[in-house]
Amino acid sequence: MIIERAYAHVAAHDEDAWPWSVPCVRLLLEEGLRFTAPVTFLVGENGSGKSTLVEALAEGFGLDSWGGSHDWRYATDRGKSVLGERIRFDAAPRGRRMLGSRAARKGFFLRAETALDALDREGFAPDGMSHGEGFLAAFRGKFLEPGLYVMDEPEAALSFTSCLELLGHLDQLVKRGGQVVCATHSPLLTALPGADIVEVGEHGLRRVEWRELELVDHWRRYLADPRAYLRHVLE
Ligand SMILES: Nc1ncnc2c1ncn2[C@@H]1O[C@H](COP(=O)(O)OP(=O)(O)O)[C@@H](O)[C@H]1O
Ligand SMILES: [Mg+2]
Protein backbone atom coordinates (compact mmCIF):
# COMPACT_ATOMS: atom_id res chain seq x y z
CA MET A 1 0.00 0.00 0.00
CA ILE A 2 1.01 3.59 -0.59
CA ILE A 3 -1.75 5.46 1.22
CA GLU A 4 -3.87 3.92 3.98
CA ARG A 5 -6.26 6.72 4.78
CA ALA A 6 -7.25 10.10 3.41
CA TYR A 7 -8.79 12.81 5.55
CA ALA A 8 -9.15 16.56 5.74
CA HIS A 9 -9.54 19.04 8.55
CA VAL A 10 -11.11 22.34 7.79
CA ALA A 11 -11.62 24.95 10.48
CA ALA A 12 -14.35 27.18 9.11
CA HIS A 13 -16.22 26.27 5.98
CA ASP A 14 -19.46 27.09 4.25
CA GLU A 15 -21.41 23.85 4.38
CA ASP A 16 -23.67 24.97 1.56
CA ALA A 17 -20.81 25.65 -0.84
CA TRP A 18 -18.96 23.19 -3.04
CA PRO A 19 -17.10 21.05 -2.21
CA TRP A 20 -18.21 20.97 1.45
CA SER A 21 -21.83 20.55 0.35
CA VAL A 22 -21.09 17.19 -1.28
CA PRO A 23 -22.04 14.33 1.11
CA CYS A 24 -18.90 12.26 0.44
CA VAL A 25 -16.70 15.29 1.18
CA ARG A 26 -18.60 15.82 4.43
CA LEU A 27 -17.89 12.23 5.36
CA LEU A 28 -14.22 12.69 4.49
CA LEU A 29 -14.11 15.60 6.96
CA GLU A 30 -15.94 13.63 9.64
CA GLU A 31 -14.38 10.20 9.35
CA GLY A 32 -11.84 10.10 6.56
CA LEU A 33 -11.63 7.32 3.98
CA ARG A 34 -9.61 4.20 4.73
CA PHE A 35 -7.98 2.27 1.91
CA THR A 36 -7.96 -1.39 2.76
CA ALA A 37 -6.97 -2.91 -0.60
CA PRO A 38 -4.41 -1.91 -3.25
CA VAL A 39 -7.23 -1.20 -5.70
CA THR A 40 -10.20 0.93 -4.71
CA PHE A 41 -13.08 1.63 -7.08
CA LEU A 42 -15.42 4.54 -6.43
CA VAL A 43 -18.87 4.07 -7.89
CA GLY A 44 -21.99 6.23 -7.75
CA GLU A 45 -24.46 8.32 -9.67
CA ASN A 46 -23.43 11.29 -11.79
CA GLY A 47 -22.90 14.24 -9.51
CA SER A 48 -22.29 12.13 -6.41
CA GLY A 49 -18.76 13.50 -6.00
CA LYS A 50 -16.45 10.85 -7.48
CA SER A 51 -14.46 13.33 -9.58
CA THR A 52 -14.27 15.82 -6.72
CA LEU A 53 -12.78 13.08 -4.59
CA VAL A 54 -10.33 11.51 -7.05
CA GLU A 55 -9.09 14.91 -8.18
CA ALA A 56 -8.41 15.94 -4.58
CA LEU A 57 -6.63 12.63 -3.89
CA ALA A 58 -4.41 13.08 -6.94
CA GLU A 59 -3.68 16.71 -6.10
CA GLY A 60 -3.06 15.95 -2.44
CA PHE A 61 -0.53 13.33 -3.46
CA GLY A 62 1.20 15.82 -5.72
CA LEU A 63 0.01 14.70 -9.14
CA ASP A 64 -0.97 17.32 -11.69
CA SER A 65 -4.69 18.09 -11.41
CA TRP A 66 -4.87 18.40 -15.18
CA GLY A 67 -3.84 14.77 -15.42
CA GLY A 68 -0.50 13.18 -16.14
CA SER A 69 2.36 11.59 -14.31
CA HIS A 70 4.53 12.42 -11.33
CA ASP A 71 7.24 13.91 -13.51
CA TRP A 72 4.85 16.44 -15.01
CA ARG A 73 3.57 18.46 -12.10
CA TYR A 74 1.72 21.70 -12.37
CA ALA A 75 2.51 21.99 -16.02
CA THR A 76 -0.64 24.04 -16.26
CA ASP A 77 -1.41 27.08 -14.14
CA ARG A 78 -4.56 25.39 -12.91
CA GLY A 79 -4.12 25.49 -9.12
CA LYS A 80 -5.23 22.78 -6.73
CA SER A 81 -8.89 22.54 -5.79
CA VAL A 82 -9.89 23.70 -2.30
CA LEU A 83 -10.21 20.09 -1.20
CA GLY A 84 -6.94 19.11 -2.90
CA GLU A 85 -5.19 21.79 -0.85
CA ARG A 86 -6.49 20.38 2.40
CA ILE A 87 -6.45 16.64 1.94
CA ARG A 88 -3.92 14.69 4.02
CA PHE A 89 -2.87 11.07 4.10
CA ASP A 90 -1.91 8.40 6.56
CA ALA A 91 0.66 6.66 4.41
CA ALA A 92 2.54 3.38 4.44
CA PRO A 93 6.36 3.72 4.62
CA ARG A 94 6.73 3.77 0.84
CA GLY A 95 3.98 6.37 0.56
CA ARG A 96 5.59 8.52 3.24
CA ARG A 97 8.78 8.65 1.21
CA MET A 98 6.79 9.69 -1.83
CA LEU A 99 4.89 12.38 0.05
CA GLY A 100 8.11 13.69 1.51
CA SER A 101 10.08 13.92 -1.69
CA ARG A 102 8.98 14.93 -5.13
CA ALA A 103 11.81 12.89 -6.62
CA ALA A 104 10.53 9.73 -4.94
CA ARG A 105 6.91 10.35 -5.95
CA LYS A 106 5.49 8.03 -8.58
CA GLY A 107 2.06 7.83 -10.07
CA PHE A 108 -0.34 8.98 -12.70
CA PHE A 109 -3.65 10.81 -12.79
CA LEU A 110 -5.87 9.87 -15.69
CA ARG A 111 -8.57 12.48 -15.75
CA ALA A 112 -11.32 11.77 -18.23
CA GLU A 113 -12.00 15.31 -19.44
CA THR A 114 -8.39 16.24 -20.07
CA ALA A 115 -6.82 12.87 -20.70
CA LEU A 116 -6.09 13.43 -24.38
CA ASP A 117 -4.37 16.69 -23.67
CA ALA A 118 -2.30 15.21 -20.85
CA LEU A 119 -1.36 12.14 -22.86
CA ASP A 120 -0.41 14.22 -25.88
CA ARG A 121 1.88 16.28 -23.66
CA GLU A 122 3.64 13.12 -22.53
CA GLY A 123 3.91 11.73 -26.02
CA PHE A 124 1.24 9.05 -25.64
CA ALA A 125 -1.43 10.38 -27.94
CA PRO A 126 0.12 11.66 -31.12
CA ASP A 127 -2.11 12.80 -33.96
CA GLY A 128 -3.88 9.92 -35.52
CA MET A 129 -4.15 7.95 -32.32
CA SER A 130 -7.61 7.56 -30.81
CA HIS A 131 -8.52 8.48 -27.28
CA GLY A 132 -8.63 4.81 -26.29
CA GLU A 133 -5.37 3.99 -28.06
CA GLY A 134 -3.71 6.85 -26.19
CA PHE A 135 -5.00 5.39 -22.90
CA LEU A 136 -3.63 1.95 -23.77
CA ALA A 137 -0.25 3.42 -24.70
CA ALA A 138 -0.15 5.21 -21.34
CA PHE A 139 -1.06 2.03 -19.43
CA ARG A 140 1.66 0.11 -21.24
CA GLY A 141 4.31 2.82 -20.90
CA LYS A 142 3.49 4.51 -17.60
CA PHE A 143 1.75 2.03 -15.33
CA LEU A 144 4.99 0.35 -14.31
CA GLU A 145 6.49 1.75 -11.15
CA PRO A 146 5.00 1.39 -7.68
CA GLY A 147 3.14 4.60 -7.01
CA LEU A 148 -0.36 6.04 -6.72
CA TYR A 149 -2.45 5.71 -9.87
CA VAL A 150 -5.65 7.71 -9.90
CA MET A 151 -8.18 7.34 -12.68
CA ASP A 152 -11.50 8.97 -13.45
CA GLU A 153 -13.79 6.81 -15.58
CA PRO A 154 -11.10 5.31 -17.81
CA GLU A 155 -13.74 3.06 -19.39
CA ALA A 156 -15.21 6.06 -21.19
CA ALA A 157 -12.58 5.63 -23.89
CA LEU A 158 -12.11 1.87 -23.75
CA SER A 159 -13.66 -1.08 -25.53
CA PHE A 160 -14.56 -4.25 -23.64
CA THR A 161 -11.25 -5.84 -24.66
CA SER A 162 -9.28 -2.75 -23.71
CA CYS A 163 -10.96 -2.67 -20.29
CA LEU A 164 -9.80 -6.25 -19.79
CA GLU A 165 -6.28 -5.20 -20.78
CA LEU A 166 -6.46 -2.39 -18.23
CA LEU A 167 -7.30 -4.91 -15.51
CA GLY A 168 -4.20 -6.89 -16.50
CA HIS A 169 -2.07 -3.74 -16.09
CA LEU A 170 -3.67 -2.96 -12.73
CA ASP A 171 -2.96 -6.51 -11.56
CA GLN A 172 0.71 -6.16 -12.54
CA LEU A 173 0.92 -2.72 -10.96
CA VAL A 174 -0.43 -4.00 -7.68
CA LYS A 175 1.95 -6.96 -7.70
CA ARG A 176 4.82 -4.47 -7.99
CA GLY A 177 3.55 -2.55 -4.96
CA GLY A 178 1.42 0.10 -6.65
CA GLN A 179 -1.95 1.40 -5.52
CA VAL A 180 -4.95 2.40 -7.59
CA VAL A 181 -7.97 4.59 -6.93
CA CYS A 182 -10.44 4.61 -9.80
CA ALA A 183 -13.83 6.26 -10.26
CA THR A 184 -15.92 4.12 -12.58
CA HIS A 185 -19.35 3.05 -13.81
CA SER A 186 -17.97 -0.19 -15.22
CA PRO A 187 -19.29 -3.58 -14.07
CA LEU A 188 -16.27 -5.07 -15.82
CA LEU A 189 -13.59 -3.06 -14.00
CA THR A 190 -15.22 -3.34 -10.57
CA ALA A 191 -15.16 -7.14 -10.87
CA LEU A 192 -11.39 -7.18 -10.27
CA PRO A 193 -10.85 -9.79 -7.54
CA GLY A 194 -9.62 -8.35 -4.26
CA ALA A 195 -10.58 -4.78 -5.10
CA ASP A 196 -12.46 -2.62 -2.65
CA ILE A 197 -15.59 -0.96 -3.94
CA VAL A 198 -16.76 2.23 -2.27
CA GLU A 199 -20.16 3.61 -3.17
CA VAL A 200 -20.39 7.40 -3.22
CA GLY A 201 -23.81 8.94 -2.69
CA GLU A 202 -26.21 10.81 -0.42
CA HIS A 203 -25.07 8.57 2.44
CA GLY A 204 -21.47 9.69 1.92
CA LEU A 205 -19.20 6.70 1.40
CA ARG A 206 -19.79 3.03 2.07
CA ARG A 207 -18.18 -0.25 1.07
CA VAL A 208 -20.18 -2.56 -1.13
CA GLU A 209 -19.74 -6.00 -2.67
CA TRP A 210 -19.60 -6.26 -6.46
CA ARG A 211 -22.59 -8.60 -6.49
CA GLU A 212 -24.68 -6.07 -4.62
CA LEU A 213 -23.82 -3.13 -6.84
CA GLU A 214 -26.81 -1.45 -8.41
CA LEU A 215 -24.90 -0.86 -11.64
CA VAL A 216 -24.17 -4.59 -11.94
CA ASP A 217 -27.82 -5.42 -11.33
CA HIS A 218 -28.97 -2.88 -13.92
CA TRP A 219 -26.56 -4.19 -16.55
CA ARG A 220 -27.55 -7.78 -15.86
CA ARG A 221 -31.23 -6.98 -16.27
CA TYR A 222 -30.72 -4.70 -19.23
CA LEU A 223 -28.75 -7.30 -21.17
CA ALA A 224 -31.33 -9.96 -20.35
CA ASP A 225 -34.20 -7.79 -21.57
CA PRO A 226 -33.46 -4.28 -22.90
CA ARG A 227 -37.14 -3.54 -23.44
CA ALA A 228 -37.86 -3.64 -19.72
CA TYR A 229 -35.82 -0.45 -19.46
CA LEU A 230 -36.42 1.08 -22.87
CA ARG A 231 -40.19 1.20 -22.52
CA HIS A 232 -39.69 3.85 -19.83
CA VAL A 233 -37.77 6.21 -22.07
CA LEU A 234 -39.01 5.54 -25.59
CA GLU A 235 -42.41 6.51 -26.92
N1 LIG B 1 -15.51 23.11 -9.68
C1 LIG B 1 -16.74 22.95 -9.20
N2 LIG B 1 -17.41 24.01 -8.68
C2 LIG B 1 -18.65 23.89 -8.17
N3 LIG B 1 -19.32 22.72 -8.12
C3 LIG B 1 -18.73 21.65 -8.62
C4 LIG B 1 -17.42 21.70 -9.19
N4 LIG B 1 -17.07 20.45 -9.60
C5 LIG B 1 -18.13 19.67 -9.31
N5 LIG B 1 -19.14 20.38 -8.73
C6 LIG B 1 -20.42 19.84 -8.23
O1 LIG B 1 -20.12 18.86 -7.24
C7 LIG B 1 -21.00 17.75 -7.34
C8 LIG B 1 -20.16 16.49 -7.58
O2 LIG B 1 -19.57 16.54 -8.86
P1 LIG B 1 -18.54 15.46 -9.40
O3 LIG B 1 -17.52 15.25 -8.36
O4 LIG B 1 -18.08 15.89 -10.73
O5 LIG B 1 -19.47 14.17 -9.48
P2 LIG B 1 -19.25 12.79 -10.26
O6 LIG B 1 -17.84 12.75 -10.74
O7 LIG B 1 -19.58 11.73 -9.25
O8 LIG B 1 -20.23 12.79 -11.40
C9 LIG B 1 -21.94 18.06 -8.49
O9 LIG B 1 -23.13 18.58 -7.94
C10 LIG B 1 -21.21 19.11 -9.30
O10 LIG B 1 -22.09 19.94 -9.97
MG1 LIG C 1 -17.03 12.50 -12.61
mmCIF file of N, CA, C and O and ligand atoms in Angstrom, residues 18-19 21-22 24 44-55 78 113 152-153 183 185 200, ligand 1:
data_model
loop_
_atom_site.group_PDB
_atom_site.id
_atom_site.type_symbol
_atom_site.label_atom_id
_atom_site.label_comp_id
_atom_site.label_asym_id
_atom_site.label_seq_id
_atom_site.Cartn_x
_atom_site.Cartn_y
_atom_site.Cartn_z
ATOM 1 N N TRP A 18 -19.829 24.242 -2.539
ATOM 2 C CA TRP A 18 -18.961 23.188 -3.040
ATOM 3 C C TRP A 18 -17.541 23.482 -2.567
ATOM 4 O O TRP A 18 -17.142 24.639 -2.563
ATOM 5 N N PRO A 19 -16.755 22.469 -2.203
ATOM 6 C CA PRO A 19 -17.098 21.046 -2.209
ATOM 7 C C PRO A 19 -17.680 20.534 -0.891
ATOM 8 O O PRO A 19 -18.046 19.374 -0.786
ATOM 9 N N SER A 21 -20.417 20.928 0.445
ATOM 10 C CA SER A 21 -21.829 20.548 0.352
ATOM 11 C C SER A 21 -22.009 19.116 -0.157
ATOM 12 O O SER A 21 -23.091 18.559 -0.059
ATOM 13 N N VAL A 22 -20.973 18.541 -0.708
ATOM 14 C CA VAL A 22 -21.089 17.191 -1.282
ATOM 15 C C VAL A 22 -20.996 16.166 -0.145
ATOM 16 O O VAL A 22 -20.041 16.192 0.634
ATOM 17 N N CYS A 24 -20.107 13.067 0.234
ATOM 18 C CA CYS A 24 -18.897 12.261 0.437
ATOM 19 C C CYS A 24 -17.749 13.113 0.972
ATOM 20 O O CYS A 24 -16.870 12.608 1.682
ATOM 21 N N GLY A 44 -20.893 5.376 -8.200
ATOM 22 C CA GLY A 44 -21.987 6.231 -7.748
ATOM 23 C C GLY A 44 -22.567 7.030 -8.890
ATOM 24 O O GLY A 44 -21.943 7.161 -9.946
ATOM 25 N N GLU A 45 -23.750 7.563 -8.645
ATOM 26 C CA GLU A 45 -24.462 8.321 -9.675
ATOM 27 C C GLU A 45 -23.653 9.529 -10.155
ATOM 28 O O GLU A 45 -22.745 9.986 -9.464
ATOM 29 N N ASN A 46 -24.025 10.050 -11.300
ATOM 30 C CA ASN A 46 -23.432 11.292 -11.792
ATOM 31 C C ASN A 46 -23.718 12.388 -10.759
ATOM 32 O O ASN A 46 -24.840 12.473 -10.254
ATOM 33 N N GLY A 47 -22.720 13.140 -10.456
ATOM 34 C CA GLY A 47 -22.900 14.242 -9.507
ATOM 35 C C GLY A 47 -22.741 13.837 -8.050
ATOM 36 O O GLY A 47 -22.912 14.654 -7.151
ATOM 37 N N SER A 48 -22.404 12.576 -7.799
ATOM 38 C CA SER A 48 -22.289 12.126 -6.408
ATOM 39 C C SER A 48 -20.985 12.589 -5.762
ATOM 40 O O SER A 48 -20.856 12.585 -4.541
ATOM 41 N N GLY A 49 -20.004 12.958 -6.575
ATOM 42 C CA GLY A 49 -18.763 13.505 -6.001
ATOM 43 C C GLY A 49 -17.516 12.689 -6.277
ATOM 44 O O GLY A 49 -16.455 12.952 -5.701
ATOM 45 N N LYS A 50 -17.610 11.715 -7.181
ATOM 46 C CA LYS A 50 -16.449 10.855 -7.483
ATOM 47 C C LYS A 50 -15.269 11.671 -8.018
ATOM 48 O O LYS A 50 -14.137 11.508 -7.569
ATOM 49 N N SER A 51 -15.552 12.542 -8.979
ATOM 50 C CA SER A 51 -14.458 13.330 -9.577
ATOM 51 C C SER A 51 -13.873 14.306 -8.561
ATOM 52 O O SER A 51 -12.655 14.499 -8.501
ATOM 53 N N THR A 52 -14.742 14.906 -7.768
ATOM 54 C CA THR A 52 -14.274 15.825 -6.724
ATOM 55 C C THR A 52 -13.266 15.104 -5.835
ATOM 56 O O THR A 52 -12.204 15.630 -5.497
ATOM 57 N N LEU A 53 -13.611 13.869 -5.491
ATOM 58 C CA LEU A 53 -12.783 13.076 -4.588
ATOM 59 C C LEU A 53 -11.477 12.616 -5.245
ATOM 60 O O LEU A 53 -10.398 12.814 -4.684
ATOM 61 N N VAL A 54 -11.570 12.026 -6.439
ATOM 62 C CA VAL A 54 -10.334 11.509 -7.052
ATOM 63 C C VAL A 54 -9.381 12.653 -7.419
ATOM 64 O O VAL A 54 -8.170 12.516 -7.286
ATOM 65 N N GLU A 55 -9.947 13.778 -7.839
ATOM 66 C CA GLU A 55 -9.090 14.906 -8.180
ATOM 67 C C GLU A 55 -8.332 15.393 -6.941
ATOM 68 O O GLU A 55 -7.130 15.651 -6.991
ATOM 69 N N ARG A 78 -3.351 25.735 -13.624
ATOM 70 C CA ARG A 78 -4.565 25.393 -12.910
ATOM 71 C C ARG A 78 -4.157 24.984 -11.495
ATOM 72 O O ARG A 78 -3.503 23.969 -11.309
ATOM 73 N N GLU A 113 -11.754 14.132 -18.591
ATOM 74 C CA GLU A 113 -11.998 15.306 -19.435
ATOM 75 C C GLU A 113 -10.745 15.809 -20.137
ATOM 76 O O GLU A 113 -10.809 16.388 -21.208
ATOM 77 N N ASP A 152 -10.113 8.533 -13.475
ATOM 78 C CA ASP A 152 -11.505 8.973 -13.454
ATOM 79 C C ASP A 152 -12.209 8.432 -14.699
ATOM 80 O O ASP A 152 -11.991 8.921 -15.803
ATOM 81 N N GLU A 153 -13.031 7.446 -14.503
ATOM 82 C CA GLU A 153 -13.791 6.807 -15.582
ATOM 83 C C GLU A 153 -12.954 6.467 -16.816
ATOM 84 O O GLU A 153 -13.262 6.923 -17.916
ATOM 85 N N ALA A 183 -12.393 6.002 -10.168
ATOM 86 C CA ALA A 183 -13.829 6.256 -10.258
ATOM 87 C C ALA A 183 -14.331 5.560 -11.516
ATOM 88 O O ALA A 183 -13.690 5.637 -12.567
ATOM 89 N N HIS A 185 -17.984 3.564 -13.711
ATOM 90 C CA HIS A 185 -19.349 3.047 -13.806
ATOM 91 C C HIS A 185 -19.306 1.635 -14.390
ATOM 92 O O HIS A 185 -20.330 1.095 -14.790
ATOM 93 N N VAL A 200 -20.296 5.981 -3.552
ATOM 94 C CA VAL A 200 -20.392 7.399 -3.217
ATOM 95 C C VAL A 200 -21.837 7.824 -3.457
ATOM 96 O O VAL A 200 -22.420 7.487 -4.481
HETATM 97 N N1 LIG B 1 -15.513 23.112 -9.681
HETATM 98 C C1 LIG B 1 -16.744 22.955 -9.200
HETATM 99 N N2 LIG B 1 -17.412 24.012 -8.683
HETATM 100 C C2 LIG B 1 -18.646 23.890 -8.172
HETATM 101 N N3 LIG B 1 -19.325 22.724 -8.124
HETATM 102 C C3 LIG B 1 -18.727 21.646 -8.620
HETATM 103 C C4 LIG B 1 -17.415 21.695 -9.191
HETATM 104 N N4 LIG B 1 -17.074 20.449 -9.598
HETATM 105 C C5 LIG B 1 -18.134 19.672 -9.314
HETATM 106 N N5 LIG B 1 -19.136 20.382 -8.733
HETATM 107 C C6 LIG B 1 -20.421 19.836 -8.231
HETATM 108 O O1 LIG B 1 -20.121 18.860 -7.238
HETATM 109 C C7 LIG B 1 -20.997 17.751 -7.345
HETATM 110 C C8 LIG B 1 -20.162 16.491 -7.575
HETATM 111 O O2 LIG B 1 -19.572 16.542 -8.855
HETATM 112 P P1 LIG B 1 -18.543 15.464 -9.395
HETATM 113 O O3 LIG B 1 -17.515 15.253 -8.359
HETATM 114 O O4 LIG B 1 -18.080 15.894 -10.729
HETATM 115 O O5 LIG B 1 -19.468 14.172 -9.483
HETATM 116 P P2 LIG B 1 -19.250 12.786 -10.260
HETATM 117 O O6 LIG B 1 -17.840 12.746 -10.736
HETATM 118 O O7 LIG B 1 -19.582 11.727 -9.252
HETATM 119 O O8 LIG B 1 -20.234 12.785 -11.395
HETATM 120 C C9 LIG B 1 -21.944 18.058 -8.494
HETATM 121 O O9 LIG B 1 -23.132 18.576 -7.945
HETATM 122 C C10 LIG B 1 -21.207 19.107 -9.300
HETATM 123 O O10 LIG B 1 -22.090 19.944 -9.965
#
